[in-house]
Structure formats: C-alpha cells, structure tokens
Amino acid sequence: MDYSKLAGSNINSLVAYKPGKPISELKREFGLKRVIKLASNENPLGPSPKVINAITSTLPEISRYPTGDAYELRMAVAAKYNVSPKQLLFGAGSNEIIELLLRTYVKAGETTLSPAPSFSVYGIISQAMGSKCEWVPVRDDFSVDLERTLAAITPKTRVIFLANPNNPTGTYINAADLKTFIDRVPADVIVVMDEAYIEFADAADMPDTLAWLKNYPNMILMRTFSKAYGLAGLRVGYAIGDEACCDMMDRVRQPFNTNMLAQVAATVAIDDNEWLNKILTNNREGKNFLYQSFTDMGLNYVPTQANFMLVNVGDGERVFNELLKKGVIARFMGGSLSQYIRVSIGTMEENQIFIQSLREVL
Ligand SMILES: Cc1ncc(COP(=O)(O)O)c(C=O)c1O
C-alpha cells in the first residue's frame, strides 16, 4: 500500500511541526544530569498551587466525559474579560482554534496570510486544509510590514494571522498601526489576533483589542493557557470574537475537545491573579537580566514583549548545538534567522546558567 499516493500532494509536501527538544531526550542523548529547557516559551514557575489542588480533587471524576461546552470555564473567562459567554470558543490549545478557524472558514483554493517569520502552524494547517499561507516578510528590524501585508491581500484571502506579540521575534504591532491596518482590511477577511503572549506585553501602546471587538466583527482574538498560565501540558486555548463567528466554529468542534482536567485547571488559573503576577514579575526581571547580559557580551538582541527573545550569536546552529551539549535547550530557527537563537525567559537560576553556558560557547 502506497500511502503517499492516497494522501493529496498538499500532504506529501507538508513538513511536520518540529517542537522544542524534550528534556528527557537530551538527558538520554548526552548522558546529562541537569538539563534546562528554554525552547518552547513555557512558564518556568509552573502552574499555580491552586490549580494543582483543583486538578487533584477532580481526578476521581475522570471516568466521566468533560462538560461539552466548557461551561464553568466559559463563565469564568467571560466574567474576566467582560464578554458574552457566546463570544468564546475553547480548544485543545490555541493550535486547535487555528484548525477550527480554517476548517470553518477557508475552502480549498482560498488562502491565508501572515507576516514571516511567525508561528509555523498557520502554514501547516493551511496546507493540510488544501489552502496555502502566503508569508509576507517582516522588515529588517523584524517589525511587521503592515503596508506590504495589506498589499498581499487578494480576493482569495480569507484569514490573516497577526501574532501580537509575534513569535519568534517578540516584536509587537502598536495600537495606531493596527487600527490603520484593520480599517483597510476588506470586511469579509477575518483578522486573527494571535495573542498567545499578550499577558507578558507591557508596552503602553499595545492595542486594547478586547475593547475593539465590537467595532470589528471580522476580528478574532486567540489566547492560551499554555504560556503565562503554565498549562501547556493540558492543552487549552480559546477564541474571543463575534457571537456568530464562534457559533459557526462551534458546529465544527469535536464534542469534548477540551478535557476535564484542562477545564478545571484553566477555570482556577484565570482567577489566580497573585500567581499570574508572580509569573509576570519573574519574566520582567529575567528579561532585564538577559538584556543586560547580552549588552555586556556585545550581542545584539531583539527587544521583546513576550517571554522569549532573539539574540544574534553569529552562527545560530553551532551555538544551539554547543548549548545542547551543556544541557541548555534553546531554539534554532534557521532561514532568515540563521544568525540567531531564540531563548525563553526562565527562572533567574536558569537564565544565569544559560548566560554562563553561552559565554563558554562563544
Ligand atoms: C504565536 C503562537 N500562537 C499559538 C501557539 C499555540 O499555543 P497552544 O496551542 O499551546 O495554545 C503558540 C505556541 O507556541 C504560539 O507561539
């Protein structure tokens, strides 16, 4: 049986997503005892203790199906952001939201659009759906070229993905620029603001997209519990948008797509501001430490609004591989970023180990 013939040409030419190397794999490979992973923009302090308690006390119930519409979580998120519960759609990570969006709104032959570099999953899912993501290069300073993105819109464009802050660059689109852009996007093109890292952003001119939703029915926000809330392993993300837009996607959604433990954990996490503040403080301090260290080492870095940053190390692949041997997992992005590595901000101890290892490698 030749499965490559059974799959379409779009699937044959797909390249699977390459996640950050797991800690256990590196320990095995190099016989290392201590490994730190700064590769997947995870939360280095873990989930809140209240979340752990909630999960533990829910464990005896897992023989039951989860609530199909994530009712409790829906109410908690709706209250937090002052939106209608019908404006929400939950998924197994925001990755699933991307898939639901494209399955619902993009037909074969239609296209999606995103600045590049950005989150590669937009391209993978577009291609898997028989669509194609058109990538619009960012400027030399890594800022998103919104004029060029506008110019790239064609009658076939259905969805535009704007990760804000962007991954892997950590750059952001400010409120004034975003407004000028969205005002000129055709009303039947969906603008997805992928706000996976929004909790970390502290720029004064970050757009208040939640407040804009009522003026832009073609705008959808995508958020996740994987980053600031420390629940990457449980897989829960969500969309906030127009009620009718969410209703269409809800018809496509699998009945029990977010699992019971994920729902319980996220419901507790969203209200634990104390823990979130701890995470954000750790991130701010780590960011300043890395900025200062890179400056001391004479390395150029890209200022970030997220929990990771790009640093120019000359030969990104070599440095990435040498760091691995020292038990530090960063990320080599390749392509136009071959001089860079991307590093997630860790605990202060992890940041110090990373900098010490980087000094040795360089
Ligand atoms: C920009 C961006 N969007 C979405 C995601 C997906 O996150 P998740 O599926 O864990 O919610 C990621 C994960 O790294 C990301 O960087």
XYZ file of C-alpha atoms and ligand atoms in Angstrom:
378
model
C 0.000 0.000 0.000
C 1.458 3.377 -1.015
C 0.016 5.851 1.454
C 1.771 8.772 -0.200
C -0.468 8.180 -3.232
C -3.568 8.089 -1.032
C -2.691 11.403 0.631
C -3.031 14.534 -1.502
C 0.001 16.377 -2.907
C -0.604 19.047 -0.237
C 0.050 16.429 2.461
C 3.023 14.894 0.666
C 4.823 18.227 0.612
C 3.943 19.066 4.238
C 6.771 19.249 6.748
C 5.620 18.279 10.245
C 5.946 20.827 13.071
C 9.215 20.431 14.956
C 8.715 21.055 18.670
C 11.468 22.075 21.090
C 13.621 19.138 22.187
C 12.220 17.458 25.313
C 14.415 17.417 28.458
C 14.292 13.614 28.754
C 15.563 13.186 25.173
C 18.597 15.419 25.726
C 19.432 13.697 29.027
C 19.431 10.350 27.204
C 21.392 11.626 24.224
C 24.308 13.204 26.114
C 24.052 11.358 29.433
C 23.377 14.685 31.182
C 22.012 15.020 34.720
C 20.990 18.670 34.603
C 19.109 19.975 31.583
C 17.266 23.271 31.315
C 14.732 23.840 28.591
C 14.338 27.369 27.289
C 12.974 26.303 23.924
C 9.181 26.369 23.957
C 8.247 29.585 25.759
C 6.762 27.673 28.643
C 6.127 29.060 32.088
C 9.243 28.312 34.175
C 7.480 28.544 37.556
C 4.777 26.035 36.670
C 1.054 26.268 37.372
C -0.406 27.890 40.473
C -0.698 25.618 43.561
C -4.455 26.283 43.483
C -4.536 24.713 40.023
C -2.705 21.627 41.247
C -5.235 21.269 44.089
C -8.180 21.631 41.736
C -6.791 19.024 39.344
C -6.043 16.608 42.172
C -9.520 16.824 43.605
C -11.041 16.313 40.129
C -9.055 13.152 39.355
C -11.672 10.712 40.712
C -14.168 12.096 38.175
C -12.212 11.379 35.027
C -14.300 8.339 34.129
C -16.963 10.883 33.090
C -16.902 12.939 29.916
C -15.997 16.592 30.377
C -18.586 19.337 30.037
C -19.069 19.685 26.292
C -19.340 23.458 26.271
C -16.715 24.064 28.991
C -19.476 25.865 30.933
C -17.591 26.820 34.119
C -14.510 27.897 32.224
C -16.654 29.822 29.749
C -18.336 31.733 32.582
C -15.002 32.481 34.265
C -13.372 33.790 31.077
C -16.496 35.756 30.084
C -16.528 37.440 33.521
C -12.803 38.173 33.442
C -12.927 39.909 30.070
C -16.456 41.237 30.290
C -17.625 39.498 27.101
C -20.686 37.374 26.415
C -20.171 33.611 27.007
C -21.303 33.176 23.382
C -18.309 35.164 22.195
C -15.985 32.372 23.330
C -14.773 29.144 21.774
C -12.440 26.747 23.591
C -9.920 24.401 22.049
C -7.146 21.946 22.902
C -4.620 24.764 22.871
C -4.903 27.708 20.517
C -3.485 25.313 17.944
C -6.900 23.706 17.770
C -8.540 27.107 17.419
C -6.365 27.726 14.342
C -7.578 24.426 12.930
C -11.246 25.127 13.721
C -10.985 28.552 12.138
C -9.542 27.231 8.928
C -11.864 24.230 8.730
C -14.828 26.547 9.202
C -13.897 29.488 7.043
C -11.298 28.530 4.443
C -12.271 26.496 1.401
C -9.868 24.730 -0.963
C -8.176 27.280 -3.203
C -8.659 30.132 -0.743
C -5.636 31.442 1.106
C -4.384 32.711 4.436
C -1.816 35.409 5.089
C 0.755 36.042 7.794
C 3.899 38.052 8.348
C 7.050 35.900 8.254
C 8.704 34.737 10.348
C 5.774 33.888 12.559
C 4.099 30.815 14.033
C 4.662 27.983 11.550
C 1.422 26.196 12.459
C -0.567 28.767 10.401
C 1.178 27.400 7.311
C 0.964 23.737 8.270
C -2.776 23.775 8.922
C -3.498 25.944 5.876
C -1.691 23.469 3.639
C -3.320 20.457 5.281
C -6.715 22.040 4.502
C -5.869 22.427 0.813
C -5.253 26.129 1.318
C -1.956 27.999 1.351
C -0.477 30.536 3.727
C 1.103 33.498 1.912
C 4.023 34.720 4.005
C 4.884 38.427 3.938
C 8.463 39.121 5.132
C 8.891 41.411 8.131
C 11.161 44.473 7.870
C 14.898 44.325 8.633
C 14.232 45.350 12.242
C 11.712 42.462 12.472
C 8.699 44.770 12.732
C 5.639 43.609 10.808
C 5.259 45.340 7.448
C 1.536 46.084 7.533
C 1.540 48.014 4.255
C 3.044 45.029 2.480
C 0.604 42.726 4.256
C -2.311 44.849 3.027
C -0.923 44.809 -0.489
C -0.736 41.000 -0.342
C -4.498 40.629 0.241
C -6.236 39.153 -2.807
C -9.873 38.146 -3.442
C -8.801 34.644 -2.309
C -7.552 35.782 1.091
C -9.891 34.561 3.856
C -7.832 34.808 7.044
C -4.924 37.000 8.159
C -2.920 35.831 11.169
C -1.187 38.511 13.215
C 0.660 37.125 16.217
C 0.913 40.036 18.631
C 3.446 39.855 20.232
C 4.953 37.872 17.390
C 6.704 34.535 17.754
C 9.664 34.103 17.178
C 10.631 37.790 17.059
C 8.974 39.115 20.252
C 8.100 42.316 18.377
C 4.630 43.885 18.508
C 2.212 45.925 16.430
C 1.154 49.099 18.208
C -2.432 50.326 18.522
C -2.212 53.121 15.951
C -0.640 50.921 13.266
C -3.056 48.060 13.882
C -6.062 50.366 13.669
C -4.900 51.857 10.372
C -4.416 48.322 9.092
C -7.727 46.793 10.181
C -9.670 49.794 8.913
C -8.382 48.963 5.433
C -8.837 45.169 5.509
C -11.906 44.088 3.491
C -14.820 43.350 5.852
C -15.081 39.720 4.713
C -11.481 38.882 5.551
C -11.011 37.544 9.082
C -8.178 39.125 11.080
C -6.941 36.711 13.745
C -5.016 38.420 16.517
C -2.974 35.583 17.969
C -2.378 36.847 21.487
C -0.671 33.755 22.939
C 1.836 36.021 24.747
C -0.380 39.028 25.470
C -0.166 38.701 29.262
C 3.584 39.426 29.113
C 3.252 42.542 26.954
C 3.794 45.801 28.825
C 4.190 48.389 26.054
C 1.951 51.384 26.711
C 0.781 51.453 23.097
C -0.192 47.769 22.874
C -3.659 47.662 21.221
C -6.613 47.062 23.559
C -8.120 44.579 21.135
C -10.795 43.418 23.571
C -12.283 46.901 23.517
C -12.144 46.966 19.715
C -14.115 43.755 19.172
C -17.479 45.477 18.932
C -16.221 47.730 16.129
C -14.564 44.954 14.137
C -16.798 41.881 13.729
C -14.150 40.406 11.402
C -11.523 40.407 14.169
C -10.962 37.331 16.373
C -8.633 37.135 19.349
C -6.829 33.909 20.147
C -5.447 33.318 23.617
C -3.994 30.397 25.507
C -3.393 28.936 28.954
C -0.104 27.425 27.713
C 2.158 30.382 28.365
C 1.565 32.822 31.259
C -0.803 30.397 32.990
C 1.593 27.454 32.823
C -0.814 24.829 31.466
C 0.919 23.884 28.194
C 0.723 20.171 29.000
C -3.050 20.258 29.480
C -3.843 21.936 26.133
C -6.376 24.697 26.486
C -6.756 27.848 24.450
C -9.665 29.967 23.274
C -11.004 32.449 20.793
C -12.890 35.632 21.630
C -14.892 37.085 18.781
C -18.223 37.815 17.220
C -21.007 35.510 18.503
C -21.979 34.354 15.011
C -18.341 33.697 14.153
C -17.914 31.481 17.237
C -21.230 29.746 16.560
C -20.039 28.589 13.117
C -16.783 27.238 14.518
C -18.653 25.550 17.356
C -20.527 23.441 14.784
C -17.210 22.069 13.533
C -15.743 21.474 17.002
C -15.472 17.935 18.387
C -17.909 17.490 21.298
C -15.320 17.042 24.087
C -12.305 18.829 22.658
C -11.090 20.338 25.934
C -10.543 17.686 28.569
C -11.940 17.747 32.105
C -8.650 18.470 33.890
C -7.804 21.234 31.447
C -11.192 22.887 32.005
C -10.893 22.705 35.798
C -7.292 23.936 35.772
C -7.989 26.854 33.447
C -11.073 27.910 35.436
C -8.957 28.232 38.572
C -5.921 29.693 36.779
C -7.770 32.580 35.159
C -8.781 33.959 38.551
C -5.439 33.477 40.303
C -4.027 36.956 39.778
C -1.479 36.525 42.530
C 0.187 33.656 40.670
C -0.026 35.438 37.347
C 1.680 38.491 38.863
C 4.458 36.275 40.169
C 4.988 34.907 36.668
C 4.978 38.359 35.103
C 7.442 39.698 37.697
C 9.774 36.755 37.054
C 9.532 37.438 33.333
C 10.260 41.151 33.700
C 13.282 40.520 35.915
C 14.562 37.759 33.638
C 14.131 39.957 30.583
C 16.147 42.786 32.162
C 18.846 40.333 33.233
C 19.125 38.918 29.699
C 19.121 42.397 28.103
C 21.939 43.471 30.427
C 23.907 40.254 29.902
C 23.641 40.438 26.106
C 24.723 44.087 26.206
C 27.715 43.187 28.407
C 28.635 40.443 25.935
C 28.303 42.794 22.954
C 25.457 40.739 21.451
C 22.581 42.286 19.546
C 19.127 41.190 20.649
C 15.591 41.976 19.574
C 13.636 43.790 22.334
C 10.702 41.617 23.303
C 7.127 41.973 24.510
C 6.891 38.254 25.230
C 8.569 35.581 27.389
C 11.342 34.825 24.890
C 13.770 36.754 22.755
C 16.024 36.509 19.746
C 19.732 37.080 20.225
C 22.279 37.316 17.445
C 25.062 34.817 18.160
C 26.670 34.781 14.707
C 26.198 31.120 13.864
C 22.869 30.143 15.410
C 23.060 26.463 14.565
C 26.529 25.961 16.030
C 25.665 27.819 19.225
C 22.388 25.916 19.564
C 24.220 22.576 19.239
C 27.026 23.573 21.629
C 24.460 24.697 24.195
C 22.756 21.314 23.933
C 25.983 19.603 24.952
C 25.977 21.770 28.074
C 22.403 20.793 28.886
C 20.742 24.001 27.685
C 17.936 23.681 25.146
C 17.336 26.911 23.228
C 15.809 27.121 19.756
C 17.491 27.469 16.380
C 15.019 28.943 13.913
C 17.063 28.817 10.673
C 16.028 30.590 7.463
C 16.359 34.374 7.751
C 17.203 33.894 11.442
C 20.254 31.672 10.950
C 22.429 34.091 12.981
C 20.046 33.957 15.919
C 18.873 31.649 18.630
C 15.548 32.130 20.386
C 15.651 31.718 24.130
C 12.697 31.552 26.502
C 12.992 33.528 29.728
C 13.377 31.024 32.559
C 13.770 31.240 36.310
C 16.631 33.514 37.358
C 18.761 30.444 38.015
C 18.037 29.064 34.543
C 18.790 32.455 32.965
C 22.139 32.549 34.768
C 23.034 29.029 33.654
C 22.074 29.935 30.096
C 24.236 33.080 30.093
C 27.184 31.259 31.672
C 26.891 28.476 29.065
C 26.538 30.980 26.245
C 29.692 32.787 27.380
C 31.569 29.481 27.320
C 30.254 28.556 23.881
C 31.085 31.930 22.379
C 2.162 32.594 18.459
C 1.652 31.305 18.994
N 0.361 31.006 18.817
C -0.156 29.865 19.271
C 0.619 28.945 19.945
C -0.023 27.655 20.356
O -0.136 27.516 21.684
P -1.129 26.441 22.322
O -1.649 25.555 21.265
O -0.295 25.728 23.315
O -2.224 27.262 22.949
C 1.963 29.194 20.150
C 2.814 28.212 20.839
O 3.997 28.277 20.922
C 2.497 30.412 19.657
O 3.796 30.704 19.808
